[in-house]
């Protein structure tokens, strides 16, 4: 291996904020993956507009990101003369990402890091092992492990990152002359389609002329 080669590492944590490291040592791969797949996607609700022949796509959610890759564990002594016990290698990897941790009542939270720029925090979803080389007595010498992780963000972090303009947050709004419910919904949520829910929530039977109304509560809106 050349000088300065950075090997991919998988580190375990016992808390969802990734602050308390698992007492076991991190798992460092023997051979870096040939490739990694980092999946990102955006979901939309597709609705057909009555006055249009094309469907409109309204933002629904951004699903958790996913990371997957294969690693080769070679215990023939050719790659690393000190790492020749395949069973021990698999056990360490299992303890890091897969094994149930009784202290937190679940498998560990994990951070995958390769160099400075590739950092992924998540939880394991797939751990598939294929053995390809054996000793005469049947003991395995080489294995390919296919790993897949899904992103994990703690509820407290999600709450901090949520924008105040989110439809899931309650807003108290001071009404000024000329305001309309559709206009206020557009201003707060960048979407004027919630005005009926806001009117019902506030017991209003008027949408546009808000004369005499000083304050309005804009309730959390859940998109179906």
PDB file of N, CA, C and O in Angstrom, residues 48-114:
ATOM      1  N   UNK A  48     -53.243  16.138 -11.350  1.00  0.00           N
ATOM      2  CA  UNK A  48     -53.646  16.685 -12.641  1.00  0.00           C
ATOM      3  C   UNK A  48     -54.440  17.965 -12.429  1.00  0.00           C
ATOM      4  O   UNK A  48     -55.458  17.974 -11.744  1.00  0.00           O
ATOM      5  N   UNK A  49     -53.937  19.052 -12.974  1.00  0.00           N
ATOM      6  CA  UNK A  49     -54.641  20.318 -12.865  1.00  0.00           C
ATOM      7  C   UNK A  49     -55.859  20.317 -13.784  1.00  0.00           C
ATOM      8  O   UNK A  49     -55.773  19.877 -14.927  1.00  0.00           O
ATOM      9  N   UNK A  50     -57.024  20.806 -13.308  1.00  0.00           N
ATOM     10  CA  UNK A  50     -58.246  20.785 -14.135  1.00  0.00           C
ATOM     11  C   UNK A  50     -58.113  21.559 -15.441  1.00  0.00           C
ATOM     12  O   UNK A  50     -58.754  21.227 -16.425  1.00  0.00           O
ATOM     13  N   UNK A  51     -57.317  22.619 -15.412  1.00  0.00           N
ATOM     14  CA  UNK A  51     -57.201  23.460 -16.604  1.00  0.00           C
ATOM     15  C   UNK A  51     -55.895  23.246 -17.351  1.00  0.00           C
ATOM     16  O   UNK A  51     -55.424  24.099 -18.077  1.00  0.00           O
ATOM     17  N   UNK A  52     -55.291  22.083 -17.121  1.00  0.00           N
ATOM     18  CA  UNK A  52     -54.019  21.807 -17.789  1.00  0.00           C
ATOM     19  C   UNK A  52     -53.947  20.340 -18.189  1.00  0.00           C
ATOM     20  O   UNK A  52     -54.519  19.474 -17.538  1.00  0.00           O
ATOM     21  N   UNK A  53     -53.268  20.088 -19.309  1.00  0.00           N
ATOM     22  CA  UNK A  53     -53.117  18.709 -19.778  1.00  0.00           C
ATOM     23  C   UNK A  53     -51.934  18.015 -19.122  1.00  0.00           C
ATOM     24  O   UNK A  53     -51.734  16.818 -19.282  1.00  0.00           O
ATOM     25  N   UNK A  54     -51.111  18.775 -18.372  1.00  0.00           N
ATOM     26  CA  UNK A  54     -49.939  18.194 -17.729  1.00  0.00           C
ATOM     27  C   UNK A  54     -50.136  18.122 -16.220  1.00  0.00           C
ATOM     28  O   UNK A  54     -50.849  18.929 -15.634  1.00  0.00           O
ATOM     29  N   UNK A  55     -49.509  17.135 -15.610  1.00  0.00           N
ATOM     30  CA  UNK A  55     -49.622  16.946 -14.164  1.00  0.00           C
ATOM     31  C   UNK A  55     -48.652  17.876 -13.443  1.00  0.00           C
ATOM     32  O   UNK A  55     -47.533  18.098 -13.891  1.00  0.00           O
ATOM     33  N   UNK A  56     -49.117  18.444 -12.327  1.00  0.00           N
ATOM     34  CA  UNK A  56     -48.241  19.290 -11.513  1.00  0.00           C
ATOM     35  C   UNK A  56     -47.603  18.445 -10.418  1.00  0.00           C
ATOM     36  O   UNK A  56     -48.231  17.529  -9.889  1.00  0.00           O
ATOM     37  N   UNK A  57     -46.379  18.751 -10.099  1.00  0.00           N
ATOM     38  CA  UNK A  57     -45.664  17.997  -9.085  1.00  0.00           C
ATOM     39  C   UNK A  57     -45.466  18.875  -7.857  1.00  0.00           C
ATOM     40  O   UNK A  57     -44.697  19.838  -7.876  1.00  0.00           O
ATOM     41  N   UNK A  58     -46.156  18.515  -6.781  1.00  0.00           N
ATOM     42  CA  UNK A  58     -46.059  19.250  -5.533  1.00  0.00           C
ATOM     43  C   UNK A  58     -45.123  18.501  -4.589  1.00  0.00           C
ATOM     44  O   UNK A  58     -45.268  17.298  -4.365  1.00  0.00           O
ATOM     45  N   UNK A  59     -44.163  19.217  -4.050  1.00  0.00           N
ATOM     46  CA  UNK A  59     -43.171  18.593  -3.166  1.00  0.00           C
ATOM     47  C   UNK A  59     -43.842  17.849  -2.024  1.00  0.00           C
ATOM     48  O   UNK A  59     -44.756  18.363  -1.384  1.00  0.00           O
ATOM     49  N   UNK A  60     -43.397  16.621  -1.797  1.00  0.00           N
ATOM     50  CA  UNK A  60     -43.941  15.815  -0.706  1.00  0.00           C
ATOM     51  C   UNK A  60     -42.916  15.602   0.395  1.00  0.00           C
ATOM     52  O   UNK A  60     -43.168  15.916   1.549  1.00  0.00           O
ATOM     53  N   UNK A  61     -41.753  15.067   0.052  1.00  0.00           N
ATOM     54  CA  UNK A  61     -40.739  14.804   1.078  1.00  0.00           C
ATOM     55  C   UNK A  61     -39.396  14.492   0.429  1.00  0.00           C
ATOM     56  O   UNK A  61     -39.316  14.209  -0.768  1.00  0.00           O
ATOM     57  N   UNK A  62     -38.350  14.562   1.244  1.00  0.00           N
ATOM     58  CA  UNK A  62     -37.023  14.140   0.828  1.00  0.00           C
ATOM     59  C   UNK A  62     -36.647  12.920   1.664  1.00  0.00           C
ATOM     60  O   UNK A  62     -36.359  13.056   2.861  1.00  0.00           O
ATOM     61  N   UNK A  63     -36.711  11.718   1.104  1.00  0.00           N
ATOM     62  CA  UNK A  63     -36.413  10.501   1.880  1.00  0.00           C
ATOM     63  C   UNK A  63     -34.971  10.482   2.361  1.00  0.00           C
ATOM     64  O   UNK A  63     -34.113  11.229   1.881  1.00  0.00           O
ATOM     65  N   UNK A  64     -34.727   9.619   3.317  1.00  0.00           N
ATOM     66  CA  UNK A  64     -33.380   9.460   3.853  1.00  0.00           C
ATOM     67  C   UNK A  64     -32.418   9.021   2.756  1.00  0.00           C
ATOM     68  O   UNK A  64     -32.771   8.225   1.883  1.00  0.00           O
ATOM     69  N   UNK A  65     -31.206   9.530   2.817  1.00  0.00           N
ATOM     70  CA  UNK A  65     -30.189   9.123   1.854  1.00  0.00           C
ATOM     71  C   UNK A  65     -29.711   7.709   2.181  1.00  0.00           C
ATOM     72  O   UNK A  65     -29.840   7.240   3.317  1.00  0.00           O
ATOM     73  N   UNK A  66     -29.166   7.046   1.169  1.00  0.00           N
ATOM     74  CA  UNK A  66     -28.713   5.673   1.349  1.00  0.00           C
ATOM     75  C   UNK A  66     -27.306   5.511   0.785  1.00  0.00           C
ATOM     76  O   UNK A  66     -26.978   6.094  -0.247  1.00  0.00           O
ATOM     77  N   UNK A  67     -26.501   4.713   1.468  1.00  0.00           N
ATOM     78  CA  UNK A  67     -25.135   4.438   1.043  1.00  0.00           C
ATOM     79  C   UNK A  67     -24.924   2.936   0.985  1.00  0.00           C
ATOM     80  O   UNK A  67     -25.308   2.211   1.909  1.00  0.00           O
ATOM     81  N   UNK A  68     -24.334   2.448  -0.105  1.00  0.00           N
ATOM     82  CA  UNK A  68     -24.065   1.015  -0.221  1.00  0.00           C
ATOM     83  C   UNK A  68     -22.732   0.784  -0.925  1.00  0.00           C
ATOM     84  O   UNK A  68     -22.335   1.556  -1.792  1.00  0.00           O
ATOM     85  N   UNK A  69     -22.059  -0.276  -0.537  1.00  0.00           N
ATOM     86  CA  UNK A  69     -20.776  -0.630  -1.149  1.00  0.00           C
ATOM     87  C   UNK A  69     -20.390  -2.045  -0.739  1.00  0.00           C
ATOM     88  O   UNK A  69     -20.970  -2.621   0.197  1.00  0.00           O
ATOM     89  N   UNK A  70     -19.448  -2.615  -1.460  1.00  0.00           N
ATOM     90  CA  UNK A  70     -18.910  -3.941  -1.152  1.00  0.00           C
ATOM     91  C   UNK A  70     -17.480  -3.803  -0.655  1.00  0.00           C
ATOM     92  O   UNK A  70     -16.716  -2.957  -1.143  1.00  0.00           O
ATOM     93  N   UNK A  71     -17.124  -4.626   0.318  1.00  0.00           N
ATOM     94  CA  UNK A  71     -15.728  -4.681   0.763  1.00  0.00           C
ATOM     95  C   UNK A  71     -15.240  -6.123   0.678  1.00  0.00           C
ATOM     96  O   UNK A  71     -16.020  -7.068   0.843  1.00  0.00           O
ATOM     97  N   UNK A  72     -13.976  -6.269   0.386  1.00  0.00           N
ATOM     98  CA  UNK A  72     -13.346  -7.590   0.330  1.00  0.00           C
ATOM     99  C   UNK A  72     -12.452  -7.751   1.552  1.00  0.00           C
ATOM    100  O   UNK A  72     -11.622  -6.889   1.858  1.00  0.00           O
ATOM    101  N   UNK A  73     -12.654  -8.854   2.272  1.00  0.00           N
ATOM    102  CA  UNK A  73     -11.815  -9.192   3.422  1.00  0.00           C
ATOM    103  C   UNK A  73     -10.959 -10.376   3.019  1.00  0.00           C
ATOM    104  O   UNK A  73     -11.463 -11.485   2.819  1.00  0.00           O
ATOM    105  N   UNK A  74      -9.675 -10.147   2.864  1.00  0.00           N
ATOM    106  CA  UNK A  74      -8.742 -11.165   2.381  1.00  0.00           C
ATOM    107  C   UNK A  74      -7.768 -11.517   3.500  1.00  0.00           C
ATOM    108  O   UNK A  74      -6.924 -10.714   3.890  1.00  0.00           O
ATOM    109  N   UNK A  75      -7.913 -12.731   4.030  1.00  0.00           N
ATOM    110  CA  UNK A  75      -7.089 -13.157   5.156  1.00  0.00           C
ATOM    111  C   UNK A  75      -6.051 -14.206   4.753  1.00  0.00           C
ATOM    112  O   UNK A  75      -5.653 -15.064   5.549  1.00  0.00           O
ATOM    113  N   UNK A  76      -5.596 -14.133   3.498  1.00  0.00           N
ATOM    114  CA  UNK A  76      -4.555 -15.054   3.033  1.00  0.00           C
ATOM    115  C   UNK A  76      -3.178 -14.627   3.518  1.00  0.00           C
ATOM    116  O   UNK A  76      -2.218 -15.402   3.431  1.00  0.00           O
ATOM    117  N   UNK A  77      -3.075 -13.382   4.023  1.00  0.00           N
ATOM    118  CA  UNK A  77      -1.785 -12.866   4.456  1.00  0.00           C
ATOM    119  C   UNK A  77      -1.118 -12.023   3.399  1.00  0.00           C
ATOM    120  O   UNK A  77      -0.098 -11.379   3.664  1.00  0.00           O
ATOM    121  N   UNK A  78      -1.674 -12.020   2.198  1.00  0.00           N
ATOM    122  CA  UNK A  78      -1.093 -11.249   1.106  1.00  0.00           C
ATOM    123  C   UNK A  78      -1.354  -9.755   1.294  1.00  0.00           C
ATOM    124  O   UNK A  78      -0.469  -8.924   1.092  1.00  0.00           O
ATOM    125  N   UNK A  79      -2.576  -9.405   1.698  1.00  0.00           N
ATOM    126  CA  UNK A  79      -2.939  -7.995   1.872  1.00  0.00           C
ATOM    127  C   UNK A  79      -2.355  -7.432   3.149  1.00  0.00           C
ATOM    128  O   UNK A  79      -1.784  -6.340   3.166  1.00  0.00           O
ATOM    129  N   UNK A  80      -2.501  -8.159   4.260  1.00  0.00           N
ATOM    130  CA  UNK A  80      -1.993  -7.731   5.561  1.00  0.00           C
ATOM    131  C   UNK A  80      -1.601  -8.970   6.345  1.00  0.00           C
ATOM    132  O   UNK A  80      -2.463  -9.777   6.714  1.00  0.00           O
ATOM    133  N   UNK A  81      -0.335  -9.098   6.606  1.00  0.00           N
ATOM    134  CA  UNK A  81       0.171 -10.296   7.283  1.00  0.00           C
ATOM    135  C   UNK A  81      -0.333 -10.412   8.720  1.00  0.00           C
ATOM    136  O   UNK A  81      -0.268 -11.496   9.318  1.00  0.00           O
ATOM    137  N   UNK A  82      -0.850  -9.317   9.275  1.00  0.00           N
ATOM    138  CA  UNK A  82      -1.327  -9.340  10.662  1.00  0.00           C
ATOM    139  C   UNK A  82      -2.825  -9.633  10.761  1.00  0.00           C
ATOM    140  O   UNK A  82      -3.328  -9.873  11.856  1.00  0.00           O
ATOM    141  N   UNK A  83      -3.499  -9.601   9.634  1.00  0.00           N
ATOM    142  CA  UNK A  83      -4.949  -9.832   9.647  1.00  0.00           C
ATOM    143  C   UNK A  83      -5.255 -11.084   8.827  1.00  0.00           C
ATOM    144  O   UNK A  83      -5.546 -11.011   7.630  1.00  0.00           O
ATOM    145  N   UNK A  84      -5.159 -12.226   9.479  1.00  0.00           N
ATOM    146  CA  UNK A  84      -5.309 -13.504   8.775  1.00  0.00           C
ATOM    147  C   UNK A  84      -6.422 -14.363   9.363  1.00  0.00           C
ATOM    148  O   UNK A  84      -6.556 -15.536   9.008  1.00  0.00           O
ATOM    149  N   UNK A  85      -7.233 -13.796  10.261  1.00  0.00           N
ATOM    150  CA  UNK A  85      -8.331 -14.541  10.871  1.00  0.00           C
ATOM    151  C   UNK A  85      -9.654 -13.970  10.347  1.00  0.00           C
ATOM    152  O   UNK A  85     -10.140 -12.946  10.824  1.00  0.00           O
ATOM    153  N   UNK A  86     -10.230 -14.645   9.355  1.00  0.00           N
ATOM    154  CA  UNK A  86     -11.444 -14.133   8.724  1.00  0.00           C
ATOM    155  C   UNK A  86     -12.620 -14.108   9.698  1.00  0.00           C
ATOM    156  O   UNK A  86     -13.431 -13.171   9.686  1.00  0.00           O
ATOM    157  N   UNK A  87     -12.708 -15.121  10.555  1.00  0.00           N
ATOM    158  CA  UNK A  87     -13.799 -15.154  11.529  1.00  0.00           C
ATOM    159  C   UNK A  87     -13.739 -13.949  12.453  1.00  0.00           C
ATOM    160  O   UNK A  87     -14.761 -13.316  12.752  1.00  0.00           O
ATOM    161  N   UNK A  88     -12.536 -13.598  12.896  1.00  0.00           N
ATOM    162  CA  UNK A  88     -12.371 -12.442  13.776  1.00  0.00           C
ATOM    163  C   UNK A  88     -12.726 -11.150  13.048  1.00  0.00           C
ATOM    164  O   UNK A  88     -13.320 -10.234  13.635  1.00  0.00           O
ATOM    165  N   UNK A  89     -12.386 -11.064  11.766  1.00  0.00           N
ATOM    166  CA  UNK A  89     -12.705  -9.871  10.980  1.00  0.00           C
ATOM    167  C   UNK A  89     -14.222  -9.692  10.849  1.00  0.00           C
ATOM    168  O   UNK A  89     -14.757  -8.594  11.044  1.00  0.00           O
ATOM    169  N   UNK A  90     -14.898 -10.771  10.513  1.00  0.00           N
ATOM    170  CA  UNK A  90     -16.344 -10.716  10.364  1.00  0.00           C
ATOM    171  C   UNK A  90     -17.003 -10.369  11.704  1.00  0.00           C
ATOM    172  O   UNK A  90     -17.947  -9.561  11.761  1.00  0.00           O
ATOM    173  N   UNK A  91     -16.510 -10.964  12.797  1.00  0.00           N
ATOM    174  CA  UNK A  91     -17.076 -10.695  14.117  1.00  0.00           C
ATOM    175  C   UNK A  91     -16.932  -9.223  14.499  1.00  0.00           C
ATOM    176  O   UNK A  91     -17.854  -8.619  15.064  1.00  0.00           O
ATOM    177  N   UNK A  92     -15.774  -8.640  14.207  1.00  0.00           N
ATOM    178  CA  UNK A  92     -15.549  -7.231  14.541  1.00  0.00           C
ATOM    179  C   UNK A  92     -16.482  -6.339  13.734  1.00  0.00           C
ATOM    180  O   UNK A  92     -17.078  -5.392  14.265  1.00  0.00           O
ATOM    181  N   UNK A  93     -16.628  -6.655  12.462  1.00  0.00           N
ATOM    182  CA  UNK A  93     -17.526  -5.872  11.617  1.00  0.00           C
ATOM    183  C   UNK A  93     -18.973  -6.009  12.099  1.00  0.00           C
ATOM    184  O   UNK A  93     -19.716  -5.023  12.157  1.00  0.00           O
ATOM    185  N   UNK A  94     -19.358  -7.224  12.474  1.00  0.00           N
ATOM    186  CA  UNK A  94     -20.714  -7.448  12.984  1.00  0.00           C
ATOM    187  C   UNK A  94     -20.965  -6.650  14.262  1.00  0.00           C
ATOM    188  O   UNK A  94     -22.019  -6.025  14.418  1.00  0.00           O
ATOM    189  N   UNK A  95     -20.015  -6.671  15.195  1.00  0.00           N
ATOM    190  CA  UNK A  95     -20.176  -5.935  16.451  1.00  0.00           C
ATOM    191  C   UNK A  95     -20.292  -4.435  16.202  1.00  0.00           C
ATOM    192  O   UNK A  95     -20.978  -3.722  16.929  1.00  0.00           O
ATOM    193  N   UNK A  96     -19.628  -3.966  15.160  1.00  0.00           N
ATOM    194  CA  UNK A  96     -19.632  -2.540  14.869  1.00  0.00           C
ATOM    195  C   UNK A  96     -20.968  -2.092  14.297  1.00  0.00           C
ATOM    196  O   UNK A  96     -21.527  -1.076  14.737  1.00  0.00           O
ATOM    197  N   UNK A  97     -21.509  -2.844  13.350  1.00  0.00           N
ATOM    198  CA  UNK A  97     -22.680  -2.342  12.618  1.00  0.00           C
ATOM    199  C   UNK A  97     -23.959  -3.160  12.780  1.00  0.00           C
ATOM    200  O   UNK A  97     -25.055  -2.642  12.532  1.00  0.00           O
ATOM    201  N   UNK A  98     -23.861  -4.418  13.193  1.00  0.00           N
ATOM    202  CA  UNK A  98     -25.004  -5.325  13.094  1.00  0.00           C
ATOM    203  C   UNK A  98     -25.525  -5.856  14.428  1.00  0.00           C
ATOM    204  O   UNK A  98     -26.735  -5.921  14.657  1.00  0.00           O
ATOM    205  N   UNK A  99     -24.628  -6.237  15.329  1.00  0.00           N
ATOM    206  CA  UNK A  99     -25.011  -6.920  16.558  1.00  0.00           C
ATOM    207  C   UNK A  99     -25.861  -6.033  17.469  1.00  0.00           C
ATOM    208  O   UNK A  99     -25.588  -4.841  17.621  1.00  0.00           O
ATOM    209  N   UNK A 100     -26.880  -6.622  18.071  1.00  0.00           N
ATOM    210  CA  UNK A 100     -27.753  -5.914  19.012  1.00  0.00           C
ATOM    211  C   UNK A 100     -26.937  -5.449  20.211  1.00  0.00           C
ATOM    212  O   UNK A 100     -26.237  -6.225  20.850  1.00  0.00           O
ATOM    213  N   UNK A 101     -27.018  -4.170  20.513  1.00  0.00           N
ATOM    214  CA  UNK A 101     -26.322  -3.586  21.651  1.00  0.00           C
ATOM    215  C   UNK A 101     -27.320  -3.452  22.794  1.00  0.00           C
ATOM    216  O   UNK A 101     -28.218  -2.614  22.753  1.00  0.00           O
ATOM    217  N   UNK A 102     -27.168  -4.296  23.828  1.00  0.00           N
ATOM    218  CA  UNK A 102     -28.120  -4.307  24.934  1.00  0.00           C
ATOM    219  C   UNK A 102     -28.176  -3.001  25.698  1.00  0.00           C
ATOM    220  O   UNK A 102     -29.198  -2.687  26.318  1.00  0.00           O
ATOM    221  N   UNK A 103     -27.118  -2.224  25.649  1.00  0.00           N
ATOM    222  CA  UNK A 103     -27.087  -0.951  26.377  1.00  0.00           C
ATOM    223  C   UNK A 103     -28.064   0.052  25.784  1.00  0.00           C
ATOM    224  O   UNK A 103     -28.683   0.849  26.502  1.00  0.00           O
ATOM    225  N   UNK A 104     -28.217   0.038  24.471  1.00  0.00           N
ATOM    226  CA  UNK A 104     -29.111   1.003  23.815  1.00  0.00           C
ATOM    227  C   UNK A 104     -30.323   0.306  23.189  1.00  0.00           C
ATOM    228  O   UNK A 104     -31.147   0.949  22.545  1.00  0.00           O
ATOM    229  N   UNK A 105     -30.391  -1.023  23.357  1.00  0.00           N
ATOM    230  CA  UNK A 105     -31.537  -1.823  22.894  1.00  0.00           C
ATOM    231  C   UNK A 105     -31.747  -1.737  21.386  1.00  0.00           C
ATOM    232  O   UNK A 105     -32.886  -1.683  20.902  1.00  0.00           O
ATOM    233  N   UNK A 106     -30.666  -1.786  20.662  1.00  0.00           N
ATOM    234  CA  UNK A 106     -30.709  -1.754  19.201  1.00  0.00           C
ATOM    235  C   UNK A 106     -29.273  -1.907  18.702  1.00  0.00           C
ATOM    236  O   UNK A 106     -28.322  -1.784  19.463  1.00  0.00           O
ATOM    237  N   UNK A 107     -29.068  -2.168  17.404  1.00  0.00           N
ATOM    238  CA  UNK A 107     -27.703  -2.126  16.868  1.00  0.00           C
ATOM    239  C   UNK A 107     -27.152  -0.700  16.948  1.00  0.00           C
ATOM    240  O   UNK A 107     -27.901   0.268  17.119  1.00  0.00           O
ATOM    241  N   UNK A 108     -25.857  -0.571  16.831  1.00  0.00           N
ATOM    242  CA  UNK A 108     -25.209   0.725  16.954  1.00  0.00           C
ATOM    243  C   UNK A 108     -25.588   1.680  15.824  1.00  0.00           C
ATOM    244  O   UNK A 108     -25.951   1.263  14.722  1.00  0.00           O
ATOM    245  N   UNK A 109     -25.467   2.969  16.120  1.00  0.00           N
ATOM    246  CA  UNK A 109     -25.461   3.988  15.077  1.00  0.00           C
ATOM    247  C   UNK A 109     -24.050   3.983  14.493  1.00  0.00           C
ATOM    248  O   UNK A 109     -23.077   3.738  15.218  1.00  0.00           O
ATOM    249  N   UNK A 110     -23.904   4.225  13.208  1.00  0.00           N
ATOM    250  CA  UNK A 110     -22.576   4.111  12.603  1.00  0.00           C
ATOM    251  C   UNK A 110     -22.245   5.319  11.728  1.00  0.00           C
ATOM    252  O   UNK A 110     -23.135   5.956  11.162  1.00  0.00           O
ATOM    253  N   UNK A 111     -20.970   5.581  11.667  1.00  0.00           N
ATOM    254  CA  UNK A 111     -20.467   6.631  10.782  1.00  0.00           C
ATOM    255  C   UNK A 111     -19.445   6.006   9.843  1.00  0.00           C
ATOM    256  O   UNK A 111     -18.478   5.391  10.279  1.00  0.00           O
ATOM    257  N   UNK A 112     -19.702   6.146   8.558  1.00  0.00           N
ATOM    258  CA  UNK A 112     -18.779   5.655   7.535  1.00  0.00           C
ATOM    259  C   UNK A 112     -17.955   6.839   7.060  1.00  0.00           C
ATOM    260  O   UNK A 112     -18.506   7.864   6.661  1.00  0.00           O
ATOM    261  N   UNK A 113     -16.636   6.703   7.115  1.00  0.00           N
ATOM    262  CA  UNK A 113     -15.774   7.811   6.711  1.00  0.00           C
ATOM    263  C   UNK A 113     -14.631   7.309   5.840  1.00  0.00           C
ATOM    264  O   UNK A 113     -13.964   6.333   6.149  1.00  0.00           O
ATOM    265  N   UNK A 114     -14.425   8.034   4.752  1.00  0.00           N
ATOM    266  CA  UNK A 114     -13.324   7.734   3.840  1.00  0.00           C
ATOM    267  C   UNK A 114     -12.655   9.067   3.516  1.00  0.00           C
ATOM    268  O   UNK A 114     -13.199   9.888   2.796  1.00  0.00           O
TER     269      UNK A 114
END
